[in-house]
CSV table of C-alpha atoms in Angstrom, one decimal:
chain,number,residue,atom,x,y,z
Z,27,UNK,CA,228.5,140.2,303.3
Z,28,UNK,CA,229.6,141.5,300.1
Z,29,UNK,CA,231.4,139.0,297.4
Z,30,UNK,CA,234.8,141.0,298.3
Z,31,UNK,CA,234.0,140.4,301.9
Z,32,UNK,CA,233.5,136.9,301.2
Z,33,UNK,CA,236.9,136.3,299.5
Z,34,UNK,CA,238.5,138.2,301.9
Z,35,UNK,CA,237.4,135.8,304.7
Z,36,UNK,CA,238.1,132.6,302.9
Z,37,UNK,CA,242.0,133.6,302.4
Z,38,UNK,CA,241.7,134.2,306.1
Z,39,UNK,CA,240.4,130.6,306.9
Z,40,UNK,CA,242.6,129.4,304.1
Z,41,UNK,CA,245.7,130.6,306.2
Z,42,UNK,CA,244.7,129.8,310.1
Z,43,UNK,CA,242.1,126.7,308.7
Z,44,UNK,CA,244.5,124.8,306.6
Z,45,UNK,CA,242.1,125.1,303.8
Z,46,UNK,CA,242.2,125.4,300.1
Z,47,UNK,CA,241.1,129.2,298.7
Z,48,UNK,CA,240.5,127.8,295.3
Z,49,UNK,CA,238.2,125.0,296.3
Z,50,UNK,CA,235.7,127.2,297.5
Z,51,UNK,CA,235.5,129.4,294.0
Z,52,UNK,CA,232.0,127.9,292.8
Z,53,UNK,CA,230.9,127.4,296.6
Z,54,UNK,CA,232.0,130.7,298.4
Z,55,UNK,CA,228.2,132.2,298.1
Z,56,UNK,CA,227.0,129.3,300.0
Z,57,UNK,CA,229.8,129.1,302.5
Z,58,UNK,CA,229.8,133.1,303.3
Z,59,UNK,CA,225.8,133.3,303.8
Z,60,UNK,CA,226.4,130.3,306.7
Z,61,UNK,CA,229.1,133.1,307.9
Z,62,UNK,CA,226.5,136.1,307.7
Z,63,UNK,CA,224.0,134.0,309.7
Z,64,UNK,CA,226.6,133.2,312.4
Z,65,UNK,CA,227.8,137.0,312.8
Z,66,UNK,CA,223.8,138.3,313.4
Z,67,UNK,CA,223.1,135.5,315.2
Z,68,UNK,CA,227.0,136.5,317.3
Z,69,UNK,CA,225.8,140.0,317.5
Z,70,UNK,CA,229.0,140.8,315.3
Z,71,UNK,CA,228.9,143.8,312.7
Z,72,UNK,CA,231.2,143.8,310.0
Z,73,UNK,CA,233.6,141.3,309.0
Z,74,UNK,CA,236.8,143.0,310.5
Z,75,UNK,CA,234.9,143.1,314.0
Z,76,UNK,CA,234.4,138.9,313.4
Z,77,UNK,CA,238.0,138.5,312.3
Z,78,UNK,CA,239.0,139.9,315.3
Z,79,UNK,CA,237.0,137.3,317.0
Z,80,UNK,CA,238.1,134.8,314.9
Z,81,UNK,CA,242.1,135.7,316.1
Z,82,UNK,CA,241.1,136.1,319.5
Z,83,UNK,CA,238.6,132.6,320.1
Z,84,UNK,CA,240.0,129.6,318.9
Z,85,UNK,CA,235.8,128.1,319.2
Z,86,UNK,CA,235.1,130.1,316.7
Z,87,UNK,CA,237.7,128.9,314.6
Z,88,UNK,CA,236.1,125.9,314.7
Z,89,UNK,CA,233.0,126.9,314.0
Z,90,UNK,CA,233.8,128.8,310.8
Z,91,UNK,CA,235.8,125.8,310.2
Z,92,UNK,CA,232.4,123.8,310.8
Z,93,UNK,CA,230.4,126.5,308.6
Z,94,UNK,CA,232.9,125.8,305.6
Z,95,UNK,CA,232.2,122.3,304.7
Z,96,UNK,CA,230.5,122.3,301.7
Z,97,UNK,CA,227.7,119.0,301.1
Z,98,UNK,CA,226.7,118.4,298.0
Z,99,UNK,CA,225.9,114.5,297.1
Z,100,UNK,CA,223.2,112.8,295.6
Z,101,UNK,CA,223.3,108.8,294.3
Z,102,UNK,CA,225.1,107.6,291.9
Z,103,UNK,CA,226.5,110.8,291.8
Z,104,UNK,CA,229.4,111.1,288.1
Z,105,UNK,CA,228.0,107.4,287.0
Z,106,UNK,CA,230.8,106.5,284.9
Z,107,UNK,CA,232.8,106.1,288.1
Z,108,UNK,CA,230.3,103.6,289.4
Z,109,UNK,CA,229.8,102.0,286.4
Z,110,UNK,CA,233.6,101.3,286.0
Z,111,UNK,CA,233.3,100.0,289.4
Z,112,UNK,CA,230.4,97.7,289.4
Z,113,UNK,CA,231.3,96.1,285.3
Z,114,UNK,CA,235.1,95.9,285.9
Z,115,UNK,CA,237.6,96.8,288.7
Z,116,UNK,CA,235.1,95.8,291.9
Z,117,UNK,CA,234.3,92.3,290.0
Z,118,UNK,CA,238.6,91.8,289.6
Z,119,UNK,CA,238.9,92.6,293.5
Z,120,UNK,CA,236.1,90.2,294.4
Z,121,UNK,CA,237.5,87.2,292.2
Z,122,UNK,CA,241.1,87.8,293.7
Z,123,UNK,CA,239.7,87.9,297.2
Z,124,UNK,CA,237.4,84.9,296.9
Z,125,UNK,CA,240.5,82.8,295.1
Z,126,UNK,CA,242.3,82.9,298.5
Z,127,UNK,CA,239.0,81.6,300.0
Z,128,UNK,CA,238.2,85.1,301.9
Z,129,UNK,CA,234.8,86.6,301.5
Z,130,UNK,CA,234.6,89.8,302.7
Z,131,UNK,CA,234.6,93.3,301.2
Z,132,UNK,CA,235.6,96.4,303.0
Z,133,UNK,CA,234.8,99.9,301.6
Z,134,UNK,CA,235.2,103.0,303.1
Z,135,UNK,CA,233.2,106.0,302.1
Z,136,UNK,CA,235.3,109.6,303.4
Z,137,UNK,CA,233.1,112.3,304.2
Z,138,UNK,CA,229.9,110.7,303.3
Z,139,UNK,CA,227.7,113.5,304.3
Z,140,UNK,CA,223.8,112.7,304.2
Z,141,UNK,CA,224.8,108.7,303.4
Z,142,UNK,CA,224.2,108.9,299.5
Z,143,UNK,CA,227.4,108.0,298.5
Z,144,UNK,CA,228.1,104.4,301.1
Z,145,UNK,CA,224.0,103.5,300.4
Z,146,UNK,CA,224.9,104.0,297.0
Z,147,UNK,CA,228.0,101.2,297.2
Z,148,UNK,CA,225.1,99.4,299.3
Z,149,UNK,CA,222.8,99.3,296.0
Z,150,UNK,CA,225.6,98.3,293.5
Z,151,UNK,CA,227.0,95.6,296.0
Z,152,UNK,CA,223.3,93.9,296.6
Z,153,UNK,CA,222.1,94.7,292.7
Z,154,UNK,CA,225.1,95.0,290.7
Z,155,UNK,CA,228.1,92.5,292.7
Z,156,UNK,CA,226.2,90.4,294.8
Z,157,UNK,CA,224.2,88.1,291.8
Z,158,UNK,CA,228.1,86.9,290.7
Z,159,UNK,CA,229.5,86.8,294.0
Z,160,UNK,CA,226.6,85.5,296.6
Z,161,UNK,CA,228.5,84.6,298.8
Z,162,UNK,CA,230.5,87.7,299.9
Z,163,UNK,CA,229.3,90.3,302.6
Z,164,UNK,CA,229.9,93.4,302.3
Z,165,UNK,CA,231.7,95.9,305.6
Z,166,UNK,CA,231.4,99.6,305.0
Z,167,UNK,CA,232.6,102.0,306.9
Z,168,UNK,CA,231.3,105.8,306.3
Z,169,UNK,CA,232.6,109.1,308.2
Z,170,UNK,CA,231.8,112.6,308.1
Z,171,UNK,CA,233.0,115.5,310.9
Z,172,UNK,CA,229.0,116.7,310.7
Z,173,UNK,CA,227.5,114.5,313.6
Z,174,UNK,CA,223.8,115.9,311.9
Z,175,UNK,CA,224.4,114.8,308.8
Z,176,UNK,CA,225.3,111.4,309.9
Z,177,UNK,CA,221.9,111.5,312.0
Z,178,UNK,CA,220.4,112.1,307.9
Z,179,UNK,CA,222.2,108.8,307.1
Z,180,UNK,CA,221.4,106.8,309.5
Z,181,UNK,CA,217.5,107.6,308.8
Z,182,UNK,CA,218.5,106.5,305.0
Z,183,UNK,CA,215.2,108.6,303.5
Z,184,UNK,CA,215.6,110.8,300.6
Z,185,UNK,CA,213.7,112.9,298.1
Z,186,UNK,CA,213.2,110.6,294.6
Z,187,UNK,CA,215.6,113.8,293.0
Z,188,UNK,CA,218.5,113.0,294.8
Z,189,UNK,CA,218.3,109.2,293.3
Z,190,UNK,CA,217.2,109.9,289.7
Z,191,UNK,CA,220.8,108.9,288.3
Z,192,UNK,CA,220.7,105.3,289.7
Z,193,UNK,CA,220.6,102.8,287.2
Z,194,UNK,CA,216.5,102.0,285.9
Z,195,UNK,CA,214.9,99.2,288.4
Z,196,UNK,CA,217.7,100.1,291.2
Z,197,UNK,CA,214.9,102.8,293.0
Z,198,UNK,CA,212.1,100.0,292.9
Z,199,UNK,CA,214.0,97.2,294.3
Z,200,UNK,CA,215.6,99.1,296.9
Z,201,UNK,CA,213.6,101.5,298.8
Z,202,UNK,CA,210.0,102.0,300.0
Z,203,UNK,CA,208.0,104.7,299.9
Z,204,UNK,CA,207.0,106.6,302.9
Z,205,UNK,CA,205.2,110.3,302.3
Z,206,UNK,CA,207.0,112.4,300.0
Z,207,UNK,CA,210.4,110.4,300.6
Z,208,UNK,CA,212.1,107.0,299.8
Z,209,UNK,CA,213.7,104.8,302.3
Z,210,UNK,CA,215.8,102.0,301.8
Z,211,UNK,CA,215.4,98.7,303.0
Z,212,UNK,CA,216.5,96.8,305.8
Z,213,UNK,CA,218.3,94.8,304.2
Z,214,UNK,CA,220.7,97.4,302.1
Z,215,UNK,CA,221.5,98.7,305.8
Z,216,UNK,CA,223.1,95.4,306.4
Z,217,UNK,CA,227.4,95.8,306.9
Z,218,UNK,CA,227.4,99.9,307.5
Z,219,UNK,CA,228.7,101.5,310.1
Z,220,UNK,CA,228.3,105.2,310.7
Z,221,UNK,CA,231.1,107.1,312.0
Z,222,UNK,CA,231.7,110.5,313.1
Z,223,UNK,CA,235.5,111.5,312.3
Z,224,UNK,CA,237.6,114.5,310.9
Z,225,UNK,CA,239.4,112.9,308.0
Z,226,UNK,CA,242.1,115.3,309.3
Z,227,UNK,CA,242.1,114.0,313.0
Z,228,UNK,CA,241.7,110.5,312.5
Z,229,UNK,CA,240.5,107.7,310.3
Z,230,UNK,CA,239.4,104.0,310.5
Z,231,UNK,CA,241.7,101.5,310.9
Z,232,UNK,CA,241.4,99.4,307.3
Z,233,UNK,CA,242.7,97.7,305.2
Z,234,UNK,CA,240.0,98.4,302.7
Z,235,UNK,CA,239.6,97.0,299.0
Z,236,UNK,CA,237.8,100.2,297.9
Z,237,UNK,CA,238.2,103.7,299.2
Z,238,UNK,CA,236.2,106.8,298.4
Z,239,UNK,CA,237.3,110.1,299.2
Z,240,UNK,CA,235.4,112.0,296.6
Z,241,UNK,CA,235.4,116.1,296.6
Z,242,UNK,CA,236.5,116.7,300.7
Z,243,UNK,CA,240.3,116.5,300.9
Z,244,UNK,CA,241.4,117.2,297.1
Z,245,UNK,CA,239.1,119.9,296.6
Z,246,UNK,CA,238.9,122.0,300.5
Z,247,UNK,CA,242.2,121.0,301.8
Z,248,UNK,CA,245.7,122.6,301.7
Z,249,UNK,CA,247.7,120.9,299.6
Z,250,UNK,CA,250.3,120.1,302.6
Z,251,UNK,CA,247.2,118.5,304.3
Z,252,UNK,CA,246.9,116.3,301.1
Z,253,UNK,CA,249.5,114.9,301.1
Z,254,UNK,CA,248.8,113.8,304.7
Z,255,UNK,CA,245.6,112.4,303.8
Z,256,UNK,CA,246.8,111.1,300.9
Z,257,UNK,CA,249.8,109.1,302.5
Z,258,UNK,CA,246.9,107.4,305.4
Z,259,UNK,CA,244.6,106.4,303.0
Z,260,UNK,CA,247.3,104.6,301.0
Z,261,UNK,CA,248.4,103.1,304.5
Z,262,UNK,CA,244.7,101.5,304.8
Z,263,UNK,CA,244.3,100.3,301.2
Z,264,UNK,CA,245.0,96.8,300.2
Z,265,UNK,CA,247.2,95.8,297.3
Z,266,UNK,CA,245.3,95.9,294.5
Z,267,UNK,CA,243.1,97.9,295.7
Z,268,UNK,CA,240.9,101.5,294.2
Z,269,UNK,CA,240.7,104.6,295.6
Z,270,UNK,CA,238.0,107.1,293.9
Z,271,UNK,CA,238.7,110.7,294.4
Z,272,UNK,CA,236.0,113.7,293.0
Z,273,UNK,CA,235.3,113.8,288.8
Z,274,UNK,CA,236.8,117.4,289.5
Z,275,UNK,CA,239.8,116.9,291.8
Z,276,UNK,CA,243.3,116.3,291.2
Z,277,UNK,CA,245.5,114.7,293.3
Z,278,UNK,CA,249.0,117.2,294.8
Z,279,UNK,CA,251.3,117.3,291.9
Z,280,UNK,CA,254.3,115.3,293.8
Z,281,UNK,CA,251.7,112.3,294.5
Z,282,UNK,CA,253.9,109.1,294.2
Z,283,UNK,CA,252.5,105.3,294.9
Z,284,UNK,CA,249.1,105.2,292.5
Z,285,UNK,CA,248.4,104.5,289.0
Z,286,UNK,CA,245.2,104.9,286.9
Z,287,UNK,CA,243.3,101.9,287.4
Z,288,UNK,CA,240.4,102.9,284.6
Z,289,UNK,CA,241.7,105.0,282.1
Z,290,UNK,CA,241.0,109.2,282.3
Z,291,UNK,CA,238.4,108.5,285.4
Z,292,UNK,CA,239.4,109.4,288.8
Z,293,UNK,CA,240.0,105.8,290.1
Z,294,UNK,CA,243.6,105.0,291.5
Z,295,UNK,CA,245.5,101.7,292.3
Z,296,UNK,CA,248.0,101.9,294.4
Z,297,UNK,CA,251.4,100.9,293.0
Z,298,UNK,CA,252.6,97.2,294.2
Z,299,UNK,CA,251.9,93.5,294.3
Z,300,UNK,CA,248.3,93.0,293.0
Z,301,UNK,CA,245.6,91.2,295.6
């Protein structure tokens, strides 16, 4: 598939897919080779013969919806976002939760894709949080569309590249060799729940302190879509709260209801009583 080939088929799935053309600038080599694999596998020459399929077969509209999510994630993945997290805003939530006697804290991680990004709240709960605030537990829900992916997760074994931006001493303490991979321990397993959702179908039912929904909706979705997503995860955040969208996304332009929580980083509260 040539490069004009591949543009032209990601305005078609931006049209019928509800998708964002632009989000897929940096990505669409990755995204169209996927496609080119489909159409031998399909039999199908040419990209006007597998638009015509496309128009005529709504399963393979959600295949090529399938074939355009784009999964890129490793731990600890634009640090000064976690590290904004783990030396202020996260220690704030905990004290205001444990001064109304409550010990629980509920994170969800949105399109979590392999599991770096939920075992990486995992790690800075049990290494970073957990020393100040023993006696909280920690509930985190992750959800990804990809049931394979999630099947990665839950195995929660990764090459050592993939974790070299955790802080120093984080990779010792919490995984285990085995081969050529790392796997974490028991014990950081402990509170997560794997799930397999479309964050455009359905999502779980909250509240949550701390939302992540970090480079799916704000960087692949329409922007009327946004604003759908948008207005649900608001619905299942606590006052007080902190969403965390992408290093590299931008909420729609007409967003209402949030406020920077940590200066230029993308980290939200939502506007309203405090916890």
């Amino acid at each position: 598939m040539t490069d004009a080939e591949c543009l032209e088929l990601l305005r078609w799935a931006s049209l019928h897919l509800q998708l964002r053309y632009e989000g897929f600038r940096r990505v669409r080599g990755q995204v169209c080779k996927r496609v080119g694999r489909r159409m031998k596998a399909l039999g199908v020459v040419g990209l006007p013969a597998y638009l015509a399929r496309l128009e005529a077969d709504p399963a393979e509209r959600a295949v090529l919806d399938a074939l355009c999510r784009v999964t890129i994630s490793r731990f600890y993945r634009d640090q000064g976002v976690f590290e904004a997290l783990r030396e202020s805003l996260l220690p704030q939530i905990l004290e205001a939760v444990r001064s109304r006697g409550e010990s629980v804290f509920r994170v969800w991680s949105a399109g979590c894709a392999s599991g770096e990004e939920p075992y990486t709240m995992a790690v800075l709960f049990r290494l970073g949080l957990w020393p100040r605030f023993p006696e909280f537990r920690m509930e985190l829900v992750a959800t990804d569309a990809d049931a394979s992916l999630l099947e990665r997760a839950r195995s929660g074994c990764y090459r050592r590249a993939t974790l070299r931006e955790l802080p120093s001493g984080w990779v010792d303490q919490a995984f285990t060799s085995e081969g050529e991979e790392l796997c974490l321990r028991p014990e950081y397993r402990e509170g997560l729940d794997f799930r397999c959702q479309d964050l455009r179908q359905g999502m779980p039912e909250g509240p949550f302190h701390l939302v992540l929904c970090r480079n799916v909706a704000f960087t692949y979705f329409a922007r009327p879509v946004q604003r759908e997503v948008l207005a649900r995860l608001l619905e299942r955040l606590v006052p007080g709260g902190v969403l965390a969208i992408g290093a590299h996304e931008s909420l729609p332009e007409d967003a209402q209801g949030l406020v920077r929580a940590a200066g230029a980083l993308p980290l939200f509260h939502p506007v309203g009583p405090r916890l």
